[in-house]
Amino acid sequence: KNEVEQSPQNLTAQEGEFITINCSYSVGISALHWLQQHPGGGIVSLFMLSSGKKKHGRLIATINIQEKHSSLHITASHPRDSAVYICAVKSFSGGYNKLIFGAGTRLAVHP
Amino acid sequence: NAGVTQTPKFQVLKTGQSMTLQCAQDMNHEYMSWYRQDPGMGLRLIHYSVGAGITDQGEVPNGYNVSRSTTEDFPLRLLSAAPSQTSVYFCASSRGETGQAFFGQGTRLTVV
């Protein structure tokens, strides 16, 4: 079983819809990251959080440490939100702090 | 505002060839790392460095070497390329091990 699981793997939405992507993890963490990867492009960090909730524009990220679960919400989705969204947790393992990545959620938003 | 710069963006190698993927950052970050991204899998850590002169292995280090002679640069060397090293490679940096990570644009490597 992977230490970081994301759901769904693929997501299709119509423009304007509210979107939720989920991330569950099974290890102790110091922080959780949400990343965005556009097709053919690099990876951009959206949020880094260790508790509670963060908001940036139409994006909201929440984390529940007790349940080892985080969600990324996109309000009023737009075609430019189409990308792969990656959850990664920072965990101390094997003698160093490392990022453990989920496999990503591929989001397609249609006009 | 360059951030993390990776070169080249694309590369095709023949089995057995060697090459170096370059990574440079201008944010004075101590922590730098290299990942590979394969279809259906999360990024996996190849090597990392916590400062100039200090490097260590990650999850999948075999077939790769690194060095960190300056704070800015962290090159990744493939000594004898193999088809299993076909992947997309990302370099990342952060202020310390727990800071926000900044990623390069990636290098798509194909070994034939």
GROMACS .gro file of C-alpha atoms in nm:
model
  223
    1LYS     CA    1   0.000   0.000   0.000
    2ASN     CA    2   0.135   0.343  -0.092
    3GLU     CA    3   0.209   0.578   0.194
    4VAL     CA    4   0.026   0.861   0.016
    5GLU     CA    5  -0.298   0.787  -0.167
    6GLN     CA    6  -0.490   1.033  -0.380
    7SER     CA    7  -0.843   1.013  -0.511
    8PRO     CA    8  -0.977   1.029  -0.765
    9GLN     CA    9  -0.702   0.940  -1.014
   10ASN     CA   10  -0.885   1.123  -1.292
   11LEU     CA   11  -1.149   1.391  -1.271
   12THR     CA   12  -1.351   1.564  -1.541
   13ALA     CA   13  -1.557   1.872  -1.463
   14GLN     CA   14  -1.759   2.139  -1.637
   15GLU     CA   15  -1.649   2.499  -1.605
   16GLY     CA   16  -1.787   2.653  -1.288
   17GLU     CA   17  -1.813   2.331  -1.089
   18PHE     CA   18  -1.677   2.291  -0.735
   19ILE     CA   19  -1.395   2.035  -0.729
   20THR     CA   20  -1.251   1.831  -0.445
   21ILE     CA   21  -0.935   1.621  -0.456
   22ASN     CA   22  -0.851   1.401  -0.161
   23CYS     CA   23  -0.523   1.286  -0.010
   24SER     CA   24  -0.475   1.027   0.265
   25TYR     CA   25  -0.142   0.931   0.418
   26SER     CA   26  -0.025   0.664   0.657
   27VAL     CA   27   0.298   0.810   0.798
   28GLY     CA   28   0.380   1.076   1.052
   29ILE     CA   29   0.434   1.409   0.884
   30SER     CA   30   0.569   1.755   0.956
   31ALA     CA   31   0.393   1.918   0.660
   32LEU     CA   32   0.179   1.845   0.357
   33HIS     CA   33   0.222   2.001   0.015
   34TRP     CA   34  -0.020   2.045  -0.272
   35LEU     CA   35   0.151   2.083  -0.608
   36GLN     CA   36   0.025   2.158  -0.958
   37GLN     CA   37   0.177   2.020  -1.275
   38HIS     CA   38   0.063   2.149  -1.614
   39PRO     CA   39   0.103   1.931  -1.924
   40GLY     CA   40   0.460   1.951  -2.045
   41GLY     CA   41   0.542   2.194  -1.769
   42GLY     CA   42   0.712   2.208  -1.441
   43ILE     CA   43   0.575   2.164  -1.091
   44VAL     CA   44   0.446   2.456  -0.889
   45SER     CA   45   0.387   2.451  -0.517
   46LEU     CA   46   0.033   2.563  -0.431
   47PHE     CA   47   0.022   2.514  -0.056
   48MET     CA   48   0.231   2.390   0.230
   49LEU     CA   49   0.030   2.327   0.546
   50SER     CA   50   0.067   2.148   0.876
   51SER     CA   51  -0.274   2.224   1.030
   52GLY     CA   52  -0.609   2.381   0.957
   53LYS     CA   53  -0.687   2.549   0.630
   54LYS     CA   54  -0.525   2.778   0.373
   55LYS     CA   55  -0.688   2.977   0.092
   56HIS     CA   56  -0.538   3.134  -0.216
   57GLY     CA   57  -0.779   3.278  -0.469
   58ARG     CA   58  -1.017   3.001  -0.575
   59LEU     CA   59  -0.806   2.729  -0.413
   60ILE     CA   60  -0.860   2.603  -0.060
   61ALA     CA   61  -0.653   2.336   0.114
   62THR     CA   62  -0.750   2.169   0.440
   63ILE     CA   63  -0.578   1.913   0.657
   64ASN     CA   64  -0.701   1.692   0.941
   65ILE     CA   65  -0.393   1.563   1.124
   66GLN     CA   66  -0.589   1.319   1.343
   67GLU     CA   67  -0.753   1.156   1.041
   68LYS     CA   68  -0.436   1.182   0.826
   69HIS     CA   69  -0.634   1.337   0.546
   70SER     CA   70  -0.617   1.650   0.333
   71SER     CA   71  -0.841   1.797   0.066
   72LEU     CA   72  -0.781   2.045  -0.212
   73HIS     CA   73  -1.088   2.236  -0.327
   74ILE     CA   74  -1.125   2.447  -0.639
   75THR     CA   75  -1.422   2.680  -0.647
   76ALA     CA   76  -1.571   2.804  -0.977
   77SER     CA   77  -1.340   2.582  -1.181
   78HIS     CA   78  -1.199   2.708  -1.510
   79PRO     CA   79  -1.035   2.530  -1.806
   80ARG     CA   80  -0.702   2.681  -1.705
   81ASP     CA   81  -0.724   2.473  -1.385
   82SER     CA   82  -0.672   2.161  -1.599
   83ALA     CA   83  -0.355   2.001  -1.466
   84VAL     CA   84  -0.226   1.719  -1.250
   85TYR     CA   85  -0.255   1.792  -0.879
   86ILE     CA   86  -0.005   1.618  -0.655
   87CYS     CA   87  -0.016   1.567  -0.282
   88ALA     CA   88   0.318   1.522  -0.104
   89VAL     CA   89   0.396   1.478   0.264
   90LYS     CA   90   0.717   1.568   0.444
   91SER     CA   91   0.813   1.279   0.667
   92PHE     CA   92   1.124   1.184   0.862
   93SER     CA   93   1.226   0.841   0.743
   94GLY     CA   94   1.552   0.658   0.684
   95GLY     CA   95   1.750   0.928   0.866
   96TYR     CA   96   1.632   1.230   0.673
   97ASN     CA   97   1.331   1.446   0.601
   98LYS     CA   98   1.188   1.349   0.268
   99LEU     CA   99   0.890   1.425   0.051
  100ILE     CA  100   0.666   1.127  -0.024
  101PHE     CA  101   0.448   1.189  -0.326
  102GLY     CA  102   0.107   1.066  -0.427
  103ALA     CA  103   0.060   0.951  -0.786
  104GLY     CA  104  -0.141   1.263  -0.872
  105THR     CA  105  -0.496   1.348  -0.978
  106ARG     CA  106  -0.546   1.446  -1.341
  107LEU     CA  107  -0.811   1.717  -1.369
  108ALA     CA  108  -0.974   1.825  -1.695
  109VAL     CA  109  -1.214   2.118  -1.686
  110HIS     CA  110  -1.426   2.164  -2.000
  111PRO     CA  111  -1.590   2.489  -2.110
  112ASN     CA  112   1.354   3.572  -1.046
  113ALA     CA  113   1.497   3.264  -1.217
  114GLY     CA  114   1.419   3.024  -0.929
  115VAL     CA  115   1.531   2.672  -1.019
  116THR     CA  116   1.673   2.626  -1.368
  117GLN     CA  117   1.718   2.284  -1.524
  118THR     CA  118   1.892   2.203  -1.850
  119PRO     CA  119   1.839   2.045  -2.093
  120LYS     CA  120   1.458   2.018  -2.125
  121PHE     CA  121   1.479   1.717  -2.355
  122GLN     CA  122   1.753   1.459  -2.417
  123VAL     CA  123   1.784   1.132  -2.606
  124LEU     CA  124   2.072   0.904  -2.515
  125LYS     CA  125   2.194   0.571  -2.641
  126THR     CA  126   2.241   0.290  -2.392
  127GLY     CA  127   2.581   0.322  -2.230
  128GLN     CA  128   2.627   0.693  -2.293
  129SER     CA  129   2.690   0.932  -2.009
  130MET     CA  130   2.551   1.277  -1.948
  131THR     CA  131   2.496   1.541  -1.683
  132LEU     CA  132   2.165   1.708  -1.603
  133GLN     CA  133   2.224   2.058  -1.476
  134CYS     CA  134   2.035   2.226  -1.194
  135ALA     CA  135   2.093   2.575  -1.059
  136GLN     CA  136   1.902   2.789  -0.810
  137ASP     CA  137   1.945   3.154  -0.721
  138MET     CA  138   1.753   3.160  -0.391
  139ASN     CA  139   2.047   3.065  -0.169
  140HIS     CA  140   1.865   2.747  -0.064
  141GLU     CA  141   2.062   2.495   0.137
  142TYR     CA  142   1.853   2.192   0.045
  143MET     CA  143   1.847   2.059  -0.311
  144SER     CA  144   1.720   1.731  -0.447
  145TRP     CA  145   1.666   1.529  -0.762
  146TYR     CA  146   1.352   1.327  -0.837
  147ARG     CA  147   1.238   1.107  -1.119
  148GLN     CA  148   0.876   1.086  -1.230
  149ASP     CA  149   0.746   0.773  -1.399
  150PRO     CA  150   0.392   0.710  -1.534
  151GLY     CA  151   0.144   0.608  -1.265
  152MET     CA  152   0.392   0.664  -0.985
  153GLY     CA  153   0.469   0.950  -0.754
  154LEU     CA  154   0.798   1.134  -0.778
  155ARG     CA  155   1.082   0.938  -0.622
  156LEU     CA  156   1.391   1.085  -0.459
  157ILE     CA  157   1.722   1.000  -0.628
  158HIS     CA  158   1.976   1.207  -0.433
  159TYR     CA  159   1.967   1.509  -0.210
  160SER     CA  160   2.202   1.764  -0.057
  161VAL     CA  161   2.168   1.965   0.263
  162GLY     CA  162   2.446   2.207   0.172
  163ALA     CA  163   2.762   2.257  -0.028
  164GLY     CA  164   2.990   1.956   0.001
  165ILE     CA  165   2.720   1.730   0.149
  166THR     CA  166   2.519   1.480  -0.053
  167ASP     CA  167   2.331   1.161   0.028
  168GLN     CA  168   2.125   0.893  -0.139
  169GLY     CA  169   1.748   0.887  -0.166
  170GLU     CA  170   1.517   0.600  -0.257
  171VAL     CA  171   1.646   0.521  -0.608
  172PRO     CA  172   2.014   0.624  -0.630
  173ASN     CA  173   2.155   0.340  -0.840
  174GLY     CA  174   2.303   0.455  -1.171
  175TYR     CA  175   2.323   0.821  -1.065
  176ASN     CA  176   2.593   1.037  -0.909
  177VAL     CA  177   2.572   1.389  -0.770
  178SER     CA  178   2.804   1.654  -0.634
  179ARG     CA  179   2.748   1.989  -0.463
  180SER     CA  180   3.054   2.209  -0.495
  181THR     CA  181   2.855   2.533  -0.462
  182THR     CA  182   2.527   2.632  -0.296
  183GLU     CA  183   2.379   2.720  -0.636
  184ASP     CA  184   2.450   2.409  -0.844
  185PHE     CA  185   2.351   2.044  -0.803
  186PRO     CA  186   2.426   1.841  -1.118
  187LEU     CA  187   2.300   1.485  -1.167
  188ARG     CA  188   2.526   1.247  -1.361
  189LEU     CA  189   2.426   0.934  -1.545
  190LEU     CA  190   2.746   0.734  -1.585
  191SER     CA  191   2.617   0.465  -1.822
  192ALA     CA  192   2.260   0.526  -1.934
  193ALA     CA  193   2.012   0.238  -1.937
  194PRO     CA  194   1.658   0.222  -2.083
  195SER     CA  195   1.524   0.193  -1.726
  196GLN     CA  196   1.644   0.550  -1.672
  197THR     CA  197   1.397   0.682  -1.927
  198SER     CA  198   1.194   0.924  -1.718
  199VAL     CA  199   1.121   1.287  -1.641
  200TYR     CA  200   1.368   1.433  -1.395
  201PHE     CA  201   1.297   1.721  -1.160
  202CYS     CA  202   1.534   1.921  -0.950
  203ALA     CA  203   1.399   2.100  -0.642
  204SER     CA  204   1.533   2.333  -0.376
  205SER     CA  205   1.410   2.462  -0.042
  206ARG     CA  206   1.531   2.668   0.249
  207GLY     CA  207   1.620   2.380   0.479
  208GLU     CA  208   1.468   2.034   0.466
  209THR     CA  209   1.124   2.152   0.580
  210GLY     CA  210   1.079   2.468   0.373
  211GLN     CA  211   0.852   2.515   0.074
  212ALA     CA  212   0.988   2.331  -0.228
  213PHE     CA  213   1.059   2.504  -0.559
  214PHE     CA  214   1.085   2.282  -0.867
  215GLY     CA  215   1.260   2.318  -1.198
  216GLN     CA  216   1.080   2.272  -1.531
  217GLY     CA  217   1.192   1.912  -1.567
  218THR     CA  218   1.413   1.719  -1.809
  219ARG     CA  219   1.252   1.453  -2.027
  220LEU     CA  220   1.516   1.185  -2.084
  221THR     CA  221   1.480   0.896  -2.326
  222VAL     CA  222   1.738   0.617  -2.335
  223VAL     CA  223   1.725   0.399  -2.646
   0.00000   0.00000   0.00000
